[in-house]
GROMACS .gro file of C-alpha atoms in nm:
model
  234
    1UNK     CA    1  23.142   4.139  -2.480
    2UNK     CA    2  23.171   4.447  -2.702
    3UNK     CA    3  22.851   4.565  -2.864
    4UNK     CA    4  22.870   4.609  -3.239
    5UNK     CA    5  22.706   4.936  -3.347
    6UNK     CA    6  22.395   4.904  -3.560
    7UNK     CA    7  22.245   5.121  -3.833
    8UNK     CA    8  22.556   5.121  -4.050
    9UNK     CA    9  22.581   5.094  -4.429
   10UNK     CA   10  22.898   4.956  -4.590
   11UNK     CA   11  22.957   5.075  -4.948
   12UNK     CA   12  23.141   4.817  -5.159
   13UNK     CA   13  23.232   4.943  -5.509
   14UNK     CA   14  23.239   4.641  -5.736
   15UNK     CA   15  23.364   4.566  -6.087
   16UNK     CA   16  23.396   4.195  -6.162
   17UNK     CA   17  23.459   4.075  -5.807
   18UNK     CA   18  23.241   3.762  -5.805
   19UNK     CA   19  23.526   3.550  -5.673
   20UNK     CA   20  23.606   3.780  -5.381
   21UNK     CA   21  23.251   3.878  -5.282
   22UNK     CA   22  23.164   3.576  -5.063
   23UNK     CA   23  23.471   3.630  -4.842
   24UNK     CA   24  23.393   4.001  -4.807
   25UNK     CA   25  23.020   3.971  -4.746
   26UNK     CA   26  23.059   3.697  -4.486
   27UNK     CA   27  23.265   3.946  -4.281
   28UNK     CA   28  23.010   4.227  -4.273
   29UNK     CA   29  22.928   4.278  -3.900
   30UNK     CA   30  22.582   4.154  -3.792
   31UNK     CA   31  22.314   4.419  -3.821
   32UNK     CA   32  22.502   4.620  -4.081
   33UNK     CA   33  22.389   4.650  -4.444
   34UNK     CA   34  22.618   4.574  -4.736
   35UNK     CA   35  22.564   4.800  -5.039
   36UNK     CA   36  22.739   4.639  -5.334
   37UNK     CA   37  22.763   4.898  -5.612
   38UNK     CA   38  22.786   4.707  -5.940
   39UNK     CA   39  22.988   4.924  -6.178
   40UNK     CA   40  22.918   4.727  -6.496
   41UNK     CA   41  23.034   4.377  -6.395
   42UNK     CA   42  23.018   4.099  -6.651
   43UNK     CA   43  23.106   3.807  -6.421
   44UNK     CA   44  22.780   3.776  -6.227
   45UNK     CA   45  22.896   3.985  -5.931
   46UNK     CA   46  22.547   4.129  -5.875
   47UNK     CA   47  22.390   3.785  -5.855
   48UNK     CA   48  22.656   3.665  -5.611
   49UNK     CA   49  22.601   3.973  -5.396
   50UNK     CA   50  22.226   3.918  -5.380
   51UNK     CA   51  22.276   3.550  -5.296
   52UNK     CA   52  22.478   3.657  -4.991
   53UNK     CA   53  22.212   3.903  -4.875
   54UNK     CA   54  22.363   4.227  -4.999
   55UNK     CA   55  22.168   4.518  -5.143
   56UNK     CA   56  22.285   4.578  -5.501
   57UNK     CA   57  22.306   4.930  -5.643
   58UNK     CA   58  22.368   4.967  -6.016
   59UNK     CA   59  22.601   5.244  -6.140
   60UNK     CA   60  22.667   5.222  -6.513
   61UNK     CA   61  22.893   5.525  -6.527
   62UNK     CA   62  23.242   5.375  -6.496
   63UNK     CA   63  23.477   5.502  -6.231
   64UNK     CA   64  23.573   5.416  -5.874
   65UNK     CA   65  23.440   5.749  -5.751
   66UNK     CA   66  23.117   5.704  -5.944
   67UNK     CA   67  23.059   5.370  -5.770
   68UNK     CA   68  23.149   5.505  -5.426
   69UNK     CA   69  22.924   5.807  -5.462
   70UNK     CA   70  22.634   5.599  -5.591
   71UNK     CA   71  22.665   5.390  -5.274
   72UNK     CA   72  22.680   5.699  -5.055
   73UNK     CA   73  22.366   5.846  -5.210
   74UNK     CA   74  22.186   5.511  -5.180
   75UNK     CA   75  22.281   5.475  -4.813
   76UNK     CA   76  22.029   5.562  -4.544
   77UNK     CA   77  22.224   5.483  -4.225
   78UNK     CA   78  22.364   5.753  -3.999
   79UNK     CA   79  22.716   5.613  -4.040
   80UNK     CA   80  22.852   5.503  -4.378
   81UNK     CA   81  23.164   5.293  -4.430
   82UNK     CA   82  23.364   5.221  -4.744
   83UNK     CA   83  23.560   4.905  -4.819
   84UNK     CA   84  23.717   4.757  -5.130
   85UNK     CA   85  23.542   4.452  -5.267
   86UNK     CA   86  23.851   4.251  -5.363
   87UNK     CA   87  23.915   4.066  -5.032
   88UNK     CA   88  24.223   4.275  -4.954
   89UNK     CA   89  24.051   4.433  -4.652
   90UNK     CA   90  23.826   4.275  -4.389
   91UNK     CA   91  23.510   4.484  -4.332
   92UNK     CA   92  23.478   4.351  -3.976
   93UNK     CA   93  23.775   4.578  -3.896
   94UNK     CA   94  23.541   4.874  -3.936
   95UNK     CA   95  23.380   4.816  -3.594
   96UNK     CA   96  23.622   5.043  -3.400
   97UNK     CA   97  23.606   5.299  -3.682
   98UNK     CA   98  23.231   5.327  -3.638
   99UNK     CA   99  23.256   5.335  -3.261
  100UNK     CA  100  23.500   5.626  -3.277
  101UNK     CA  101  23.269   5.820  -3.511
  102UNK     CA  102  22.962   5.748  -3.298
  103UNK     CA  103  23.134   5.851  -2.976
  104UNK     CA  104  23.242   6.181  -3.130
  105UNK     CA  105  23.615   6.109  -3.116
  106UNK     CA  106  23.664   6.159  -3.490
  107UNK     CA  107  23.464   6.274  -3.791
  108UNK     CA  108  23.645   6.055  -4.045
  109UNK     CA  109  23.840   5.738  -3.965
  110UNK     CA  110  24.078   5.583  -4.218
  111UNK     CA  111  24.252   5.246  -4.227
  112UNK     CA  112  24.630   5.260  -4.251
  113UNK     CA  113  24.720   4.954  -4.458
  114UNK     CA  114  24.981   4.713  -4.325
  115UNK     CA  115  25.068   4.462  -4.601
  116UNK     CA  116  25.050   4.095  -4.507
  117UNK     CA  117  25.260   3.870  -4.728
  118UNK     CA  118  25.434   3.922  -5.059
  119UNK     CA  119  25.235   4.091  -5.329
  120UNK     CA  120  24.980   4.247  -5.095
  121UNK     CA  121  25.092   4.599  -5.185
  122UNK     CA  122  25.311   4.628  -5.498
  123UNK     CA  123  25.608   4.864  -5.479
  124UNK     CA  124  25.471   5.101  -5.744
  125UNK     CA  125  25.136   5.134  -5.565
  126UNK     CA  126  25.305   5.194  -5.230
  127UNK     CA  127  25.535   5.456  -5.383
  128UNK     CA  128  25.239   5.636  -5.539
  129UNK     CA  129  25.053   5.633  -5.208
  130UNK     CA  130  25.356   5.774  -5.024
  131UNK     CA  131  25.396   6.054  -5.277
  132UNK     CA  132  25.029   6.147  -5.241
  133UNK     CA  133  25.048   6.143  -4.861
  134UNK     CA  134  25.335   6.391  -4.879
  135UNK     CA  135  25.145   6.614  -5.121
  136UNK     CA  136  24.840   6.593  -4.895
  137UNK     CA  137  25.051   6.707  -4.600
  138UNK     CA  138  25.173   7.010  -4.794
  139UNK     CA  139  24.818   7.091  -4.908
  140UNK     CA  140  24.631   7.042  -4.578
  141UNK     CA  141  24.882   6.994  -4.298
  142UNK     CA  142  24.744   6.646  -4.225
  143UNK     CA  143  25.015   6.400  -4.123
  144UNK     CA  144  24.844   6.089  -4.258
  145UNK     CA  145  25.054   5.791  -4.364
  146UNK     CA  146  24.800   5.628  -4.594
  147UNK     CA  147  24.499   5.715  -4.806
  148UNK     CA  148  24.341   5.373  -4.777
  149UNK     CA  149  23.990   5.283  -4.892
  150UNK     CA  150  23.872   5.144  -4.555
  151UNK     CA  151  23.694   5.434  -4.386
  152UNK     CA  152  23.391   5.552  -4.188
  153UNK     CA  153  23.206   5.881  -4.137
  154UNK     CA  154  22.854   6.013  -4.089
  155UNK     CA  155  22.642   6.017  -4.403
  156UNK     CA  156  22.496   6.370  -4.396
  157UNK     CA  157  22.828   6.549  -4.341
  158UNK     CA  158  22.983   6.335  -4.619
  159UNK     CA  159  22.713   6.444  -4.861
  160UNK     CA  160  22.763   6.805  -4.754
  161UNK     CA  161  23.127   6.790  -4.869
  162UNK     CA  162  22.996   6.807  -5.227
  163UNK     CA  163  23.237   6.549  -5.367
  164UNK     CA  164  23.264   6.575  -5.746
  165UNK     CA  165  23.548   6.347  -5.858
  166UNK     CA  166  23.416   6.027  -6.014
  167UNK     CA  167  23.746   5.851  -6.083
  168UNK     CA  168  24.044   5.755  -5.869
  169UNK     CA  169  24.057   6.093  -5.697
  170UNK     CA  170  23.735   6.040  -5.501
  171UNK     CA  171  23.891   5.897  -5.180
  172UNK     CA  172  24.151   6.173  -5.170
  173UNK     CA  173  23.896   6.445  -5.241
  174UNK     CA  174  23.697   6.319  -4.943
  175UNK     CA  175  24.000   6.365  -4.717
  176UNK     CA  176  24.099   6.704  -4.864
  177UNK     CA  177  23.751   6.852  -4.832
  178UNK     CA  178  23.706   6.704  -4.486
  179UNK     CA  179  24.034   6.870  -4.381
  180UNK     CA  180  23.927   7.201  -4.534
  181UNK     CA  181  23.601   7.174  -4.336
  182UNK     CA  182  23.791   7.125  -4.010
  183UNK     CA  183  23.704   6.760  -3.958
  184UNK     CA  184  23.894   6.551  -3.704
  185UNK     CA  185  24.059   6.272  -3.903
  186UNK     CA  186  24.206   5.960  -3.742
  187UNK     CA  187  24.395   5.651  -3.863
  188UNK     CA  188  24.387   5.286  -3.754
  189UNK     CA  189  24.637   5.022  -3.859
  190UNK     CA  190  24.468   4.742  -4.055
  191UNK     CA  191  24.611   4.428  -4.220
  192UNK     CA  192  24.621   4.450  -4.599
  193UNK     CA  193  24.594   4.116  -4.776
  194UNK     CA  194  24.681   4.013  -5.134
  195UNK     CA  195  24.374   4.096  -5.336
  196UNK     CA  196  24.168   3.840  -5.525
  197UNK     CA  197  24.202   3.899  -5.900
  198UNK     CA  198  24.377   4.181  -6.085
  199UNK     CA  199  24.358   4.542  -5.972
  200UNK     CA  200  24.172   4.780  -6.204
  201UNK     CA  201  24.362   5.084  -6.078
  202UNK     CA  202  24.699   5.015  -5.915
  203UNK     CA  203  24.779   4.674  -6.061
  204UNK     CA  204  25.026   4.827  -6.307
  205UNK     CA  205  25.260   5.124  -6.324
  206UNK     CA  206  25.030   5.281  -6.583
  207UNK     CA  207  24.724   5.235  -6.364
  208UNK     CA  208  24.909   5.382  -6.069
  209UNK     CA  209  25.021   5.678  -6.279
  210UNK     CA  210  24.662   5.752  -6.386
  211UNK     CA  211  24.547   5.731  -6.023
  212UNK     CA  212  24.822   5.966  -5.907
  213UNK     CA  213  24.736   6.206  -6.190
  214UNK     CA  214  24.369   6.211  -6.088
  215UNK     CA  215  24.462   6.270  -5.727
  216UNK     CA  216  24.712   6.542  -5.812
  217UNK     CA  217  24.429   6.732  -5.979
  218UNK     CA  218  24.229   6.704  -5.659
  219UNK     CA  219  24.520   6.843  -5.457
  220UNK     CA  220  24.544   7.135  -5.698
  221UNK     CA  221  24.193   7.251  -5.610
  222UNK     CA  222  24.184   7.565  -5.399
  223UNK     CA  223  24.002   7.532  -5.064
  224UNK     CA  224  23.629   7.554  -5.130
  225UNK     CA  225  23.669   7.514  -5.505
  226UNK     CA  226  23.407   7.305  -5.685
  227UNK     CA  227  23.496   7.201  -6.043
  228UNK     CA  228  23.236   7.304  -6.301
  229UNK     CA  229  23.236   6.959  -6.458
  230UNK     CA  230  23.246   6.625  -6.275
  231UNK     CA  231  23.548   6.411  -6.359
  232UNK     CA  232  23.401   6.105  -6.517
  233UNK     CA  233  23.506   5.750  -6.609
  234UNK     CA  234  23.817   5.547  -6.536
   0.00000   0.00000   0.00000
């Protein structure tokens, strides 16, 4: 039997995901801690999270990056994982990610999403992701095929990257700065399920456009550049 690594925090950015939370939290590996970052929910998400044993972190500043970074700063484990809170990704799939980080085979492990069923990954969102992957390759040389939200890395090196984006560009900025720092970055294929509820970012062409715009700004940063002002809000 494979041993599941312990001392792992899973950051789950959350905005009105009460319906999806039970499915997600029931799949957190035993011994790991779920950090649900409530980003201003009005549907009782925080109460649901607590009822399922999660630690709830409150982040009132709106923005996907703001929620992710609040979870990272609240984490105490050596290894920190990130996972969407909408039931599109199974957090139990993070076990090999963590093992690879712990064994020193990679510094950052990302999930390459493989859509399961119609509607799991709308065409406009997939097109935006592909365009960003190509821009990332030109910027860093990384030949990644996805910039998915399922990921794992060690906490202290993540904090040392000095991530500043607080909107949709946060996940990409993590990859760009990790590449600039010489990190070894790996990908795993993971099933991507139809999400529960409506997407706040890529559910529409307009939302996708705003996300791509945020990420394009990240790609425009020169290596080692730190913006003077944090990008805030959705």
